[in-house]
mmCIF file with all atom_site columns, C-alpha atoms in Angstrom:
data_model
loop_
_atom_site.group_PDB
_atom_site.id
_atom_site.type_symbol
_atom_site.label_atom_id
_atom_site.label_alt_id
_atom_site.label_comp_id
_atom_site.label_asym_id
_atom_site.label_entity_id
_atom_site.label_seq_id
_atom_site.pdbx_PDB_ins_code
_atom_site.Cartn_x
_atom_site.Cartn_y
_atom_site.Cartn_z
_atom_site.occupancy
_atom_site.B_iso_or_equiv
_atom_site.pdbx_formal_charge
_atom_site.auth_seq_id
_atom_site.auth_comp_id
_atom_site.auth_asym_id
_atom_site.auth_atom_id
_atom_site.pdbx_PDB_model_num
ATOM 1   C CA . ASP A 1 1   ? 24.548 4.017   -16.169 1.00 0.00 ? 1   ASP A CA 1
ATOM 2   C CA . GLY A 1 2   ? 28.316 3.947   -16.585 1.00 0.00 ? 2   GLY A CA 1
ATOM 3   C CA . GLY A 1 3   ? 30.648 3.597   -13.672 1.00 0.00 ? 3   GLY A CA 1
ATOM 4   C CA . ILE A 1 4   ? 32.691 1.641   -11.190 1.00 0.00 ? 4   ILE A CA 1
ATOM 5   C CA . THR A 1 5   ? 31.237 -0.780  -8.598  1.00 0.00 ? 5   THR A CA 1
ATOM 6   C CA . GLN A 1 6   ? 32.726 -2.169  -5.482  1.00 0.00 ? 6   GLN A CA 1
ATOM 7   C CA . SER A 1 7   ? 31.314 -4.773  -3.192  1.00 0.00 ? 7   SER A CA 1
ATOM 8   C CA . PRO A 1 8   ? 30.975 -5.402  -0.486  1.00 0.00 ? 8   PRO A CA 1
ATOM 9   C CA . LYS A 1 9   ? 30.695 -1.791  1.047   1.00 0.00 ? 9   LYS A CA 1
ATOM 10  C CA . TYR A 1 10  ? 31.637 -3.129  4.365   1.00 0.00 ? 10  TYR A CA 1
ATOM 11  C CA . LEU A 1 11  ? 33.808 -6.322  4.970   1.00 0.00 ? 11  LEU A CA 1
ATOM 12  C CA . PHE A 1 12  ? 34.681 -7.973  8.226   1.00 0.00 ? 12  PHE A CA 1
ATOM 13  C CA . ARG A 1 13  ? 37.708 -10.499 8.197   1.00 0.00 ? 13  ARG A CA 1
ATOM 14  C CA . LYS A 1 14  ? 38.833 -12.643 11.051  1.00 0.00 ? 14  LYS A CA 1
ATOM 15  C CA . GLU A 1 15  ? 42.424 -13.162 11.740  1.00 0.00 ? 15  GLU A CA 1
ATOM 16  C CA . GLY A 1 16  ? 44.054 -15.610 9.208   1.00 0.00 ? 16  GLY A CA 1
ATOM 17  C CA . GLN A 1 17  ? 41.469 -15.324 6.636   1.00 0.00 ? 17  GLN A CA 1
ATOM 18  C CA . ASN A 1 18  ? 41.784 -14.428 3.005   1.00 0.00 ? 18  ASN A CA 1
ATOM 19  C CA . VAL A 1 19  ? 39.141 -12.056 1.476   1.00 0.00 ? 19  VAL A CA 1
ATOM 20  C CA . THR A 1 20  ? 38.343 -10.903 -1.827  1.00 0.00 ? 20  THR A CA 1
ATOM 21  C CA . LEU A 1 21  ? 37.079 -7.355  -2.862  1.00 0.00 ? 21  LEU A CA 1
ATOM 22  C CA . SER A 1 22  ? 35.298 -6.891  -6.019  1.00 0.00 ? 22  SER A CA 1
ATOM 23  C CA . CYS A 1 23  ? 35.780 -4.213  -8.721  1.00 0.00 ? 23  CYS A CA 1
ATOM 24  C CA . GLU A 1 24  ? 33.778 -3.926  -11.681 1.00 0.00 ? 24  GLU A CA 1
ATOM 25  C CA . GLN A 1 25  ? 33.681 -1.131  -14.266 1.00 0.00 ? 25  GLN A CA 1
ATOM 26  C CA . ASN A 1 26  ? 31.420 -0.553  -17.587 1.00 0.00 ? 26  ASN A CA 1
ATOM 27  C CA . LEU A 1 27  ? 33.490 2.476   -18.755 1.00 0.00 ? 27  LEU A CA 1
ATOM 28  C CA . ASN A 1 28  ? 35.420 0.297   -21.242 1.00 0.00 ? 28  ASN A CA 1
ATOM 29  C CA . HIS A 1 29  ? 38.602 1.736   -19.430 1.00 0.00 ? 29  HIS A CA 1
ATOM 30  C CA . ASP A 1 30  ? 41.865 -0.391  -20.212 1.00 0.00 ? 30  ASP A CA 1
ATOM 31  C CA . ALA A 1 31  ? 43.631 0.541   -16.779 1.00 0.00 ? 31  ALA A CA 1
ATOM 32  C CA . MET A 1 32  ? 42.739 -0.332  -13.343 1.00 0.00 ? 32  MET A CA 1
ATOM 33  C CA . TYR A 1 33  ? 43.939 0.376   -9.848  1.00 0.00 ? 33  TYR A CA 1
ATOM 34  C CA . TRP A 1 34  ? 43.722 -0.671  -6.415  1.00 0.00 ? 34  TRP A CA 1
ATOM 35  C CA . TYR A 1 35  ? 44.483 1.814   -3.472  1.00 0.00 ? 35  TYR A CA 1
ATOM 36  C CA . ARG A 1 36  ? 44.675 1.728   0.204   1.00 0.00 ? 36  ARG A CA 1
ATOM 37  C CA . GLN A 1 37  ? 43.682 4.492   2.373   1.00 0.00 ? 37  GLN A CA 1
ATOM 38  C CA . ASP A 1 38  ? 44.229 4.710   6.117   1.00 0.00 ? 38  ASP A CA 1
ATOM 39  C CA . PRO A 1 39  ? 42.666 7.230   8.587   1.00 0.00 ? 39  PRO A CA 1
ATOM 40  C CA . GLY A 1 40  ? 44.107 10.947  7.801   1.00 0.00 ? 40  GLY A CA 1
ATOM 41  C CA . GLN A 1 41  ? 46.063 9.572   5.004   1.00 0.00 ? 41  GLN A CA 1
ATOM 42  C CA . GLY A 1 42  ? 46.444 9.847   1.260   1.00 0.00 ? 42  GLY A CA 1
ATOM 43  C CA . LEU A 1 43  ? 46.058 6.829   -1.192  1.00 0.00 ? 43  LEU A CA 1
ATOM 44  C CA . ARG A 1 44  ? 48.567 4.263   -1.613  1.00 0.00 ? 44  ARG A CA 1
ATOM 45  C CA . LEU A 1 45  ? 48.687 2.243   -4.623  1.00 0.00 ? 45  LEU A CA 1
ATOM 46  C CA . ILE A 1 46  ? 48.677 -1.610  -4.024  1.00 0.00 ? 46  ILE A CA 1
ATOM 47  C CA . TYR A 1 47  ? 48.472 -3.027  -7.521  1.00 0.00 ? 47  TYR A CA 1
ATOM 48  C CA . TYR A 1 48  ? 47.460 -1.671  -11.097 1.00 0.00 ? 48  TYR A CA 1
ATOM 49  C CA . SER A 1 49  ? 46.682 -3.283  -14.504 1.00 0.00 ? 49  SER A CA 1
ATOM 50  C CA . GLN A 1 50  ? 47.175 -1.569  -17.845 1.00 0.00 ? 50  GLN A CA 1
ATOM 51  C CA . ILE A 1 51  ? 45.841 -4.570  -19.842 1.00 0.00 ? 51  ILE A CA 1
ATOM 52  C CA . VAL A 1 52  ? 44.054 -7.999  -19.407 1.00 0.00 ? 52  VAL A CA 1
ATOM 53  C CA . ASN A 1 53  ? 46.117 -10.492 -18.211 1.00 0.00 ? 53  ASN A CA 1
ATOM 54  C CA . ASP A 1 54  ? 48.848 -8.381  -16.790 1.00 0.00 ? 54  ASP A CA 1
ATOM 55  C CA . PHE A 1 55  ? 49.565 -6.361  -13.586 1.00 0.00 ? 55  PHE A CA 1
ATOM 56  C CA . GLN A 1 56  ? 52.070 -4.707  -11.644 1.00 0.00 ? 56  GLN A CA 1
ATOM 57  C CA . LYS A 1 57  ? 52.836 -4.411  -8.176  1.00 0.00 ? 57  LYS A CA 1
ATOM 58  C CA . GLY A 1 58  ? 52.437 -0.782  -6.658  1.00 0.00 ? 58  GLY A CA 1
ATOM 59  C CA . ASP A 1 59  ? 54.111 0.827   -3.503  1.00 0.00 ? 59  ASP A CA 1
ATOM 60  C CA . ILE A 1 60  ? 52.585 -1.628  -0.895  1.00 0.00 ? 60  ILE A CA 1
ATOM 61  C CA . ALA A 1 61  ? 51.878 -5.048  -2.780  1.00 0.00 ? 61  ALA A CA 1
ATOM 62  C CA . GLU A 1 62  ? 52.922 -7.351  -0.016  1.00 0.00 ? 62  GLU A CA 1
ATOM 63  C CA . GLY A 1 63  ? 50.166 -9.285  1.279   1.00 0.00 ? 63  GLY A CA 1
ATOM 64  C CA . TYR A 1 64  ? 47.660 -8.756  -1.465  1.00 0.00 ? 64  TYR A CA 1
ATOM 65  C CA . SER A 1 65  ? 47.040 -10.414 -5.001  1.00 0.00 ? 65  SER A CA 1
ATOM 66  C CA . VAL A 1 66  ? 45.094 -9.565  -7.909  1.00 0.00 ? 66  VAL A CA 1
ATOM 67  C CA . SER A 1 67  ? 43.884 -11.057 -11.089 1.00 0.00 ? 67  SER A CA 1
ATOM 68  C CA . ARG A 1 68  ? 42.694 -9.382  -14.427 1.00 0.00 ? 68  ARG A CA 1
ATOM 69  C CA . GLU A 1 69  ? 40.973 -12.009 -16.516 1.00 0.00 ? 69  GLU A CA 1
ATOM 70  C CA . LYS A 1 70  ? 38.401 -9.673  -17.911 1.00 0.00 ? 70  LYS A CA 1
ATOM 71  C CA . LYS A 1 71  ? 38.738 -6.010  -18.874 1.00 0.00 ? 71  LYS A CA 1
ATOM 72  C CA . GLU A 1 72  ? 35.732 -5.281  -16.573 1.00 0.00 ? 72  GLU A CA 1
ATOM 73  C CA . SER A 1 73  ? 37.003 -6.765  -13.528 1.00 0.00 ? 73  SER A CA 1
ATOM 74  C CA . PHE A 1 74  ? 39.992 -6.370  -11.229 1.00 0.00 ? 74  PHE A CA 1
ATOM 75  C CA . PRO A 1 75  ? 39.261 -8.145  -7.997  1.00 0.00 ? 75  PRO A CA 1
ATOM 76  C CA . LEU A 1 76  ? 41.789 -7.663  -5.006  1.00 0.00 ? 76  LEU A CA 1
ATOM 77  C CA . THR A 1 77  ? 42.410 -10.590 -2.523  1.00 0.00 ? 77  THR A CA 1
ATOM 78  C CA . VAL A 1 78  ? 43.796 -9.533  0.924   1.00 0.00 ? 78  VAL A CA 1
ATOM 79  C CA . THR A 1 79  ? 45.782 -12.464 2.253   1.00 0.00 ? 79  THR A CA 1
ATOM 80  C CA . SER A 1 80  ? 46.416 -13.421 5.633   1.00 0.00 ? 80  SER A CA 1
ATOM 81  C CA . ALA A 1 81  ? 50.029 -12.196 5.186   1.00 0.00 ? 81  ALA A CA 1
ATOM 82  C CA . GLN A 1 82  ? 48.705 -8.578  5.246   1.00 0.00 ? 82  GLN A CA 1
ATOM 83  C CA . LYS A 1 83  ? 49.175 -7.869  8.831   1.00 0.00 ? 83  LYS A CA 1
ATOM 84  C CA . ASN A 1 84  ? 47.391 -4.747  9.286   1.00 0.00 ? 84  ASN A CA 1
ATOM 85  C CA . PRO A 1 85  ? 44.727 -4.908  6.601   1.00 0.00 ? 85  PRO A CA 1
ATOM 86  C CA . THR A 1 86  ? 42.051 -2.583  8.285   1.00 0.00 ? 86  THR A CA 1
ATOM 87  C CA . ALA A 1 87  ? 41.718 0.280   5.836   1.00 0.00 ? 87  ALA A CA 1
ATOM 88  C CA . PHE A 1 88  ? 39.267 2.021   3.131   1.00 0.00 ? 88  PHE A CA 1
ATOM 89  C CA . TYR A 1 89  ? 40.058 0.224   -0.305  1.00 0.00 ? 89  TYR A CA 1
ATOM 90  C CA . LEU A 1 90  ? 39.449 2.260   -3.413  1.00 0.00 ? 90  LEU A CA 1
ATOM 91  C CA . CYS A 1 91  ? 39.402 0.945   -6.908  1.00 0.00 ? 91  CYS A CA 1
ATOM 92  C CA . ALA A 1 92  ? 39.705 3.193   -9.834  1.00 0.00 ? 92  ALA A CA 1
ATOM 93  C CA . SER A 1 93  ? 39.983 2.900   -13.640 1.00 0.00 ? 93  SER A CA 1
ATOM 94  C CA . LYS A 1 94  ? 41.399 5.053   -16.514 1.00 0.00 ? 94  LYS A CA 1
ATOM 95  C CA . ARG A 1 95  ? 40.937 5.056   -20.341 1.00 0.00 ? 95  ARG A CA 1
ATOM 96  C CA . GLN A 1 96  ? 44.384 4.306   -21.929 1.00 0.00 ? 96  GLN A CA 1
ATOM 97  C CA . GLY A 1 97  ? 45.598 5.237   -25.412 1.00 0.00 ? 97  GLY A CA 1
ATOM 98  C CA . ALA A 1 98  ? 44.596 8.371   -27.145 1.00 0.00 ? 98  ALA A CA 1
ATOM 99  C CA . GLN A 1 99  ? 44.052 11.083  -24.440 1.00 0.00 ? 99  GLN A CA 1
ATOM 100 C CA . LEU A 1 100 ? 43.601 14.721  -24.111 1.00 0.00 ? 100 LEU A CA 1
ATOM 101 C CA . ALA A 1 101 ? 47.196 16.063  -23.892 1.00 0.00 ? 101 ALA A CA 1
ATOM 102 C CA . GLY A 1 102 ? 48.387 15.435  -20.259 1.00 0.00 ? 102 GLY A CA 1
ATOM 103 C CA . VAL A 1 103 ? 45.006 14.337  -18.741 1.00 0.00 ? 103 VAL A CA 1
ATOM 104 C CA . ASN A 1 104 ? 45.222 11.159  -16.851 1.00 0.00 ? 104 ASN A CA 1
ATOM 105 C CA . GLU A 1 105 ? 41.925 11.225  -14.856 1.00 0.00 ? 105 GLU A CA 1
ATOM 106 C CA . GLN A 1 106 ? 41.265 8.250   -12.888 1.00 0.00 ? 106 GLN A CA 1
ATOM 107 C CA . PHE A 1 107 ? 37.614 7.436   -11.747 1.00 0.00 ? 107 PHE A CA 1
ATOM 108 C CA . PHE A 1 108 ? 37.083 6.015   -8.404  1.00 0.00 ? 108 PHE A CA 1
ATOM 109 C CA . GLY A 1 109 ? 34.500 3.446   -7.283  1.00 0.00 ? 109 GLY A CA 1
ATOM 110 C CA . PRO A 1 110 ? 32.625 3.921   -3.805  1.00 0.00 ? 110 PRO A CA 1
ATOM 111 C CA . GLY A 1 111 ? 35.098 1.903   -1.943  1.00 0.00 ? 111 GLY A CA 1
ATOM 112 C CA . THR A 1 112 ? 35.045 -0.910  0.421   1.00 0.00 ? 112 THR A CA 1
ATOM 113 C CA . ARG A 1 113 ? 35.789 -0.567  4.089   1.00 0.00 ? 113 ARG A CA 1
ATOM 114 C CA . LEU A 1 114 ? 37.558 -3.727  5.620   1.00 0.00 ? 114 LEU A CA 1
ATOM 115 C CA . THR A 1 115 ? 37.890 -4.363  9.312   1.00 0.00 ? 115 THR A CA 1
ATOM 116 C CA . VAL A 1 116 ? 39.832 -7.071  10.937  1.00 0.00 ? 116 VAL A CA 1
ATOM 117 C CA . LEU A 1 117 ? 37.970 -8.504  13.972  1.00 0.00 ? 117 LEU A CA 1
ATOM 118 C CA . GLN B 2 1   ? 61.058 13.548  1.949   1.00 0.00 ? 1   GLN B CA 1
ATOM 119 C CA . LYS B 2 2   ? 57.487 12.682  0.823   1.00 0.00 ? 2   LYS B CA 1
ATOM 120 C CA . GLU B 2 3   ? 56.921 12.770  -2.918  1.00 0.00 ? 3   GLU B CA 1
ATOM 121 C CA . VAL B 2 4   ? 53.924 14.849  -2.583  1.00 0.00 ? 4   VAL B CA 1
ATOM 122 C CA . GLU B 2 5   ? 53.350 17.221  0.500   1.00 0.00 ? 5   GLU B CA 1
ATOM 123 C CA . GLN B 2 6   ? 50.171 19.006  1.736   1.00 0.00 ? 6   GLN B CA 1
ATOM 124 C CA . ASN B 2 7   ? 49.580 20.826  4.891   1.00 0.00 ? 7   ASN B CA 1
ATOM 125 C CA . SER B 2 8   ? 47.292 18.573  6.763   1.00 0.00 ? 8   SER B CA 1
ATOM 126 C CA . GLY B 2 9   ? 45.219 21.219  8.199   1.00 0.00 ? 9   GLY B CA 1
ATOM 127 C CA . PRO B 2 10  ? 42.433 21.524  9.455   1.00 0.00 ? 10  PRO B CA 1
ATOM 128 C CA . LEU B 2 11  ? 41.917 24.827  7.568   1.00 0.00 ? 11  LEU B CA 1
ATOM 129 C CA . SER B 2 12  ? 39.069 26.741  8.364   1.00 0.00 ? 12  SER B CA 1
ATOM 130 C CA . VAL B 2 13  ? 37.519 29.776  6.430   1.00 0.00 ? 13  VAL B CA 1
ATOM 131 C CA . PRO B 2 14  ? 34.391 31.589  6.997   1.00 0.00 ? 14  PRO B CA 1
ATOM 132 C CA . GLU B 2 15  ? 31.585 31.327  4.147   1.00 0.00 ? 15  GLU B CA 1
ATOM 133 C CA . GLY B 2 16  ? 32.170 33.346  1.359   1.00 0.00 ? 16  GLY B CA 1
ATOM 134 C CA . ALA B 2 17  ? 36.186 33.671  1.870   1.00 0.00 ? 17  ALA B CA 1
ATOM 135 C CA . ILE B 2 18  ? 38.692 32.352  -0.414  1.00 0.00 ? 18  ILE B CA 1
ATOM 136 C CA . ALA B 2 19  ? 40.217 29.030  0.592   1.00 0.00 ? 19  ALA B CA 1
ATOM 137 C CA . SER B 2 20  ? 43.906 28.463  -0.479  1.00 0.00 ? 20  SER B CA 1
ATOM 138 C CA . LEU B 2 21  ? 45.057 24.838  -0.558  1.00 0.00 ? 21  LEU B CA 1
ATOM 139 C CA . ASN B 2 22  ? 48.781 24.288  -1.258  1.00 0.00 ? 22  ASN B CA 1
ATOM 140 C CA . CYS B 2 23  ? 50.774 21.284  -2.504  1.00 0.00 ? 23  CYS B CA 1
ATOM 141 C CA . THR B 2 24  ? 54.622 20.768  -3.353  1.00 0.00 ? 24  THR B CA 1
ATOM 142 C CA . TYR B 2 25  ? 56.101 17.588  -5.188  1.00 0.00 ? 25  TYR B CA 1
ATOM 143 C CA . SER B 2 26  ? 59.754 16.252  -5.310  1.00 0.00 ? 26  SER B CA 1
ATOM 144 C CA . ASP B 2 27  ? 59.813 14.930  -8.834  1.00 0.00 ? 27  ASP B CA 1
ATOM 145 C CA . ARG B 2 28  ? 60.762 17.607  -11.303 1.00 0.00 ? 28  ARG B CA 1
ATOM 146 C CA . GLY B 2 29  ? 59.769 15.654  -14.270 1.00 0.00 ? 29  GLY B CA 1
ATOM 147 C CA . SER B 2 30  ? 56.021 15.535  -12.941 1.00 0.00 ? 30  SER B CA 1
ATOM 148 C CA . GLN B 2 31  ? 53.660 16.071  -15.803 1.00 0.00 ? 31  GLN B CA 1
ATOM 149 C CA . SER B 2 32  ? 50.124 16.332  -14.575 1.00 0.00 ? 32  SER B CA 1
ATOM 150 C CA . PHE B 2 33  ? 48.427 17.785  -11.435 1.00 0.00 ? 33  PHE B CA 1
ATOM 151 C CA . PHE B 2 34  ? 45.308 16.915  -10.081 1.00 0.00 ? 34  PHE B CA 1
ATOM 152 C CA . TRP B 2 35  ? 42.997 17.980  -7.117  1.00 0.00 ? 35  TRP B CA 1
ATOM 153 C CA . TYR B 2 36  ? 40.558 15.735  -5.688  1.00 0.00 ? 36  TYR B CA 1
ATOM 154 C CA . ARG B 2 37  ? 37.820 16.385  -3.291  1.00 0.00 ? 37  ARG B CA 1
ATOM 155 C CA . GLN B 2 38  ? 36.904 13.563  -0.771  1.00 0.00 ? 38  GLN B CA 1
ATOM 156 C CA . TYR B 2 39  ? 33.959 13.854  1.628   1.00 0.00 ? 39  TYR B CA 1
ATOM 157 C CA . SER B 2 40  ? 34.033 11.721  4.832   1.00 0.00 ? 40  SER B CA 1
ATOM 158 C CA . GLY B 2 41  ? 33.516 8.222   3.948   1.00 0.00 ? 41  GLY B CA 1
ATOM 159 C CA . LYS B 2 42  ? 33.330 8.624   0.505   1.00 0.00 ? 42  LYS B CA 1
ATOM 160 C CA . SER B 2 43  ? 35.678 8.282   -2.510  1.00 0.00 ? 43  SER B CA 1
ATOM 161 C CA . PRO B 2 44  ? 37.482 11.073  -4.106  1.00 0.00 ? 44  PRO B CA 1
ATOM 162 C CA . GLU B 2 45  ? 36.211 12.908  -7.110  1.00 0.00 ? 45  GLU B CA 1
ATOM 163 C CA . LEU B 2 46  ? 38.100 14.792  -9.491  1.00 0.00 ? 46  LEU B CA 1
ATOM 164 C CA . ILE B 2 47  ? 37.472 18.719  -9.302  1.00 0.00 ? 47  ILE B CA 1
ATOM 165 C CA . MET B 2 48  ? 40.546 20.159  -11.212 1.00 0.00 ? 48  MET B CA 1
ATOM 166 C CA . PHE B 2 49  ? 43.506 19.095  -13.356 1.00 0.00 ? 49  PHE B CA 1
ATOM 167 C CA . ILE B 2 50  ? 46.509 21.218  -14.577 1.00 0.00 ? 50  ILE B CA 1
ATOM 168 C CA . TYR B 2 51  ? 49.405 20.596  -16.858 1.00 0.00 ? 51  TYR B CA 1
ATOM 169 C CA . SER B 2 52  ? 50.758 23.969  -17.882 1.00 0.00 ? 52  SER B CA 1
ATOM 170 C CA . ASN B 2 53  ? 52.321 26.681  -15.861 1.00 0.00 ? 53  ASN B CA 1
ATOM 171 C CA . GLY B 2 54  ? 49.994 29.281  -14.921 1.00 0.00 ? 54  GLY B CA 1
ATOM 172 C CA . ASP B 2 55  ? 46.340 29.487  -13.695 1.00 0.00 ? 55  ASP B CA 1
ATOM 173 C CA . LYS B 2 56  ? 43.239 27.426  -14.755 1.00 0.00 ? 56  LYS B CA 1
ATOM 174 C CA . GLU B 2 57  ? 40.023 28.571  -13.607 1.00 0.00 ? 57  GLU B CA 1
ATOM 175 C CA . ASP B 2 58  ? 36.797 26.360  -13.437 1.00 0.00 ? 58  ASP B CA 1
ATOM 176 C CA . GLY B 2 59  ? 33.712 28.268  -11.842 1.00 0.00 ? 59  GLY B CA 1
ATOM 177 C CA . ARG B 2 60  ? 34.686 28.971  -8.301  1.00 0.00 ? 60  ARG B CA 1
ATOM 178 C CA . PHE B 2 61  ? 37.914 26.820  -8.423  1.00 0.00 ? 61  PHE B CA 1
ATOM 179 C CA . THR B 2 62  ? 41.240 28.126  -9.699  1.00 0.00 ? 62  THR B CA 1
ATOM 180 C CA . ALA B 2 63  ? 44.150 25.749  -10.013 1.00 0.00 ? 63  ALA B CA 1
ATOM 181 C CA . GLN B 2 64  ? 47.686 27.209  -10.028 1.00 0.00 ? 64  GLN B CA 1
ATOM 182 C CA . LEU B 2 65  ? 50.832 25.494  -11.242 1.00 0.00 ? 65  LEU B CA 1
ATOM 183 C CA . ASN B 2 66  ? 54.582 26.641  -10.809 1.00 0.00 ? 66  ASN B CA 1
ATOM 184 C CA . LYS B 2 67  ? 56.844 24.051  -12.319 1.00 0.00 ? 67  LYS B CA 1
ATOM 185 C CA . ALA B 2 68  ? 59.984 25.909  -11.331 1.00 0.00 ? 68  ALA B CA 1
ATOM 186 C CA . SER B 2 69  ? 58.964 25.995  -7.732  1.00 0.00 ? 69  SER B CA 1
ATOM 187 C CA . GLN B 2 70  ? 57.238 22.727  -7.700  1.00 0.00 ? 70  GLN B CA 1
ATOM 188 C CA . TYR B 2 71  ? 54.231 24.199  -6.413  1.00 0.00 ? 71  TYR B CA 1
ATOM 189 C CA . VAL B 2 72  ? 50.560 23.601  -7.282  1.00 0.00 ? 72  VAL B CA 1
ATOM 190 C CA . SER B 2 73  ? 47.477 25.275  -5.518  1.00 0.00 ? 73  SER B CA 1
ATOM 191 C CA . LEU B 2 74  ? 44.097 25.270  -5.427  1.00 0.00 ? 74  LEU B CA 1
ATOM 192 C CA . LEU B 2 75  ? 41.777 28.389  -4.671  1.00 0.00 ? 75  LEU B CA 1
ATOM 193 C CA . ILE B 2 76  ? 38.159 28.185  -3.780  1.00 0.00 ? 76  ILE B CA 1
ATOM 194 C CA . ARG B 2 77  ? 36.302 31.416  -4.235  1.00 0.00 ? 77  ARG B CA 1
ATOM 195 C CA . ASP B 2 78  ? 33.110 32.140  -2.323  1.00 0.00 ? 78  ASP B CA 1
ATOM 196 C CA . SER B 2 79  ? 33.472 29.133  -0.247  1.00 0.00 ? 79  SER B CA 1
ATOM 197 C CA . GLN B 2 80  ? 30.415 27.469  0.878   1.00 0.00 ? 80  GLN B CA 1
ATOM 198 C CA . PRO B 2 81  ? 29.640 25.118  3.698   1.00 0.00 ? 81  PRO B CA 1
ATOM 199 C CA . SER B 2 82  ? 29.302 22.093  1.038   1.00 0.00 ? 82  SER B CA 1
ATOM 200 C CA . ASP B 2 83  ? 33.149 22.708  0.179   1.00 0.00 ? 83  ASP B CA 1
ATOM 201 C CA . SER B 2 84  ? 33.957 21.254  3.578   1.00 0.00 ? 84  SER B CA 1
ATOM 202 C CA . ALA B 2 85  ? 35.963 18.092  2.822   1.00 0.00 ? 85  ALA B CA 1
ATOM 203 C CA . THR B 2 86  ? 39.427 16.728  2.411   1.00 0.00 ? 86  THR B CA 1
ATOM 204 C CA . TYR B 2 87  ? 41.357 17.943  -0.805  1.00 0.00 ? 87  TYR B CA 1
ATOM 205 C CA . LEU B 2 88  ? 43.748 15.634  -2.270  1.00 0.00 ? 88  LEU B CA 1
ATOM 206 C CA . CYS B 2 89  ? 46.705 16.764  -4.448  1.00 0.00 ? 89  CYS B CA 1
ATOM 207 C CA . ALA B 2 90  ? 47.786 13.919  -6.883  1.00 0.00 ? 90  ALA B CA 1
ATOM 208 C CA . VAL B 2 91  ? 50.840 14.143  -9.422  1.00 0.00 ? 91  VAL B CA 1
ATOM 209 C CA . THR B 2 92  ? 51.732 11.909  -12.302 1.00 0.00 ? 92  THR B CA 1
ATOM 210 C CA . GLY B 2 93  ? 55.499 11.158  -13.048 1.00 0.00 ? 93  GLY B CA 1
ATOM 211 C CA . ARG B 2 94  ? 57.341 10.462  -16.185 1.00 0.00 ? 94  ARG B CA 1
ATOM 212 C CA . SER B 2 95  ? 56.892 6.957   -16.536 1.00 0.00 ? 95  SER B CA 1
ATOM 213 C CA . SER B 2 96  ? 54.756 5.495   -19.255 1.00 0.00 ? 96  SER B CA 1
ATOM 214 C CA . ALA B 2 97  ? 52.163 4.273   -16.831 1.00 0.00 ? 97  ALA B CA 1
ATOM 215 C CA . ARG B 2 98  ? 51.762 7.588   -15.498 1.00 0.00 ? 98  ARG B CA 1
ATOM 216 C CA . GLN B 2 99  ? 50.809 6.539   -11.987 1.00 0.00 ? 99  GLN B CA 1
ATOM 217 C CA . LEU B 2 100 ? 49.271 8.951   -9.721  1.00 0.00 ? 100 LEU B CA 1
ATOM 218 C CA . THR B 2 101 ? 50.968 9.795   -6.306  1.00 0.00 ? 101 THR B CA 1
ATOM 219 C CA . PHE B 2 102 ? 48.607 11.344  -3.793  1.00 0.00 ? 102 PHE B CA 1
ATOM 220 C CA . GLY B 2 103 ? 49.487 13.654  -1.010  1.00 0.00 ? 103 GLY B CA 1
ATOM 221 C CA . SER B 2 104 ? 47.915 13.129  2.435   1.00 0.00 ? 104 SER B CA 1
ATOM 222 C CA . GLY B 2 105 ? 45.287 15.609  1.957   1.00 0.00 ? 105 GLY B CA 1
ATOM 223 C CA . THR B 2 106 ? 44.145 18.833  3.544   1.00 0.00 ? 106 THR B CA 1
ATOM 224 C CA . GLN B 2 107 ? 40.888 19.064  5.604   1.00 0.00 ? 107 GLN B CA 1
ATOM 225 C CA . LEU B 2 108 ? 38.973 22.116  4.948   1.00 0.00 ? 108 LEU B CA 1
ATOM 226 C CA . THR B 2 109 ? 36.152 23.300  7.013   1.00 0.00 ? 109 THR B CA 1
ATOM 227 C CA . VAL B 2 110 ? 33.923 26.256  5.792   1.00 0.00 ? 110 VAL B CA 1
ATOM 228 C CA . LEU B 2 111 ? 32.100 27.977  8.849   1.00 0.00 ? 111 LEU B CA 1
ATOM 229 C CA . PRO B 2 112 ? 28.650 29.215  8.100   1.00 0.00 ? 112 PRO B CA 1
#
């Protein structure tokens, strides 16, 4: 089955700890994204990567870091500098290059719910 | 002004009725428009996309786009209780990366 997996499903962090959220896809997609969703809110872009070994900051990158060493993997680290990390984190991927005109569909993983204790 | 605005709701409609969800966007150069459905505690799933002015129909769903008014809507005909969810509007801009900007979502409840 092709798709996007995220782990863990639930994660608890103590104050001052760094934690890493996993995102893996076997869709052969070039672009991958990390979003954060707070209750009753839409999705806000944290980081994105359009190609291996390259990534860009989104709208709310402060306190987060990413790497893209493999096409299939785009892990997100929530550092201690992120003062309010409790949220639902969603990873997405998208095929780049030749596409149906105008289509820009992103596929989402199941999400990781992070809670700070 | 938010880039993508939606009425947060909640919007309640009786089963079998038409649900109408609305979205406005601020970037006149926006090119593609998406509606995602998100059930509570789950990730969003794409239900419709549109990039040309006018209507696009897919089963019980119709997306409507008016670029002059910077307005996109989603109509759900014959609403079912299983349609109860939050509906997110998302828009891509003119940048080469074509990033999605999401609205905050409209919560829809279909009453049996």
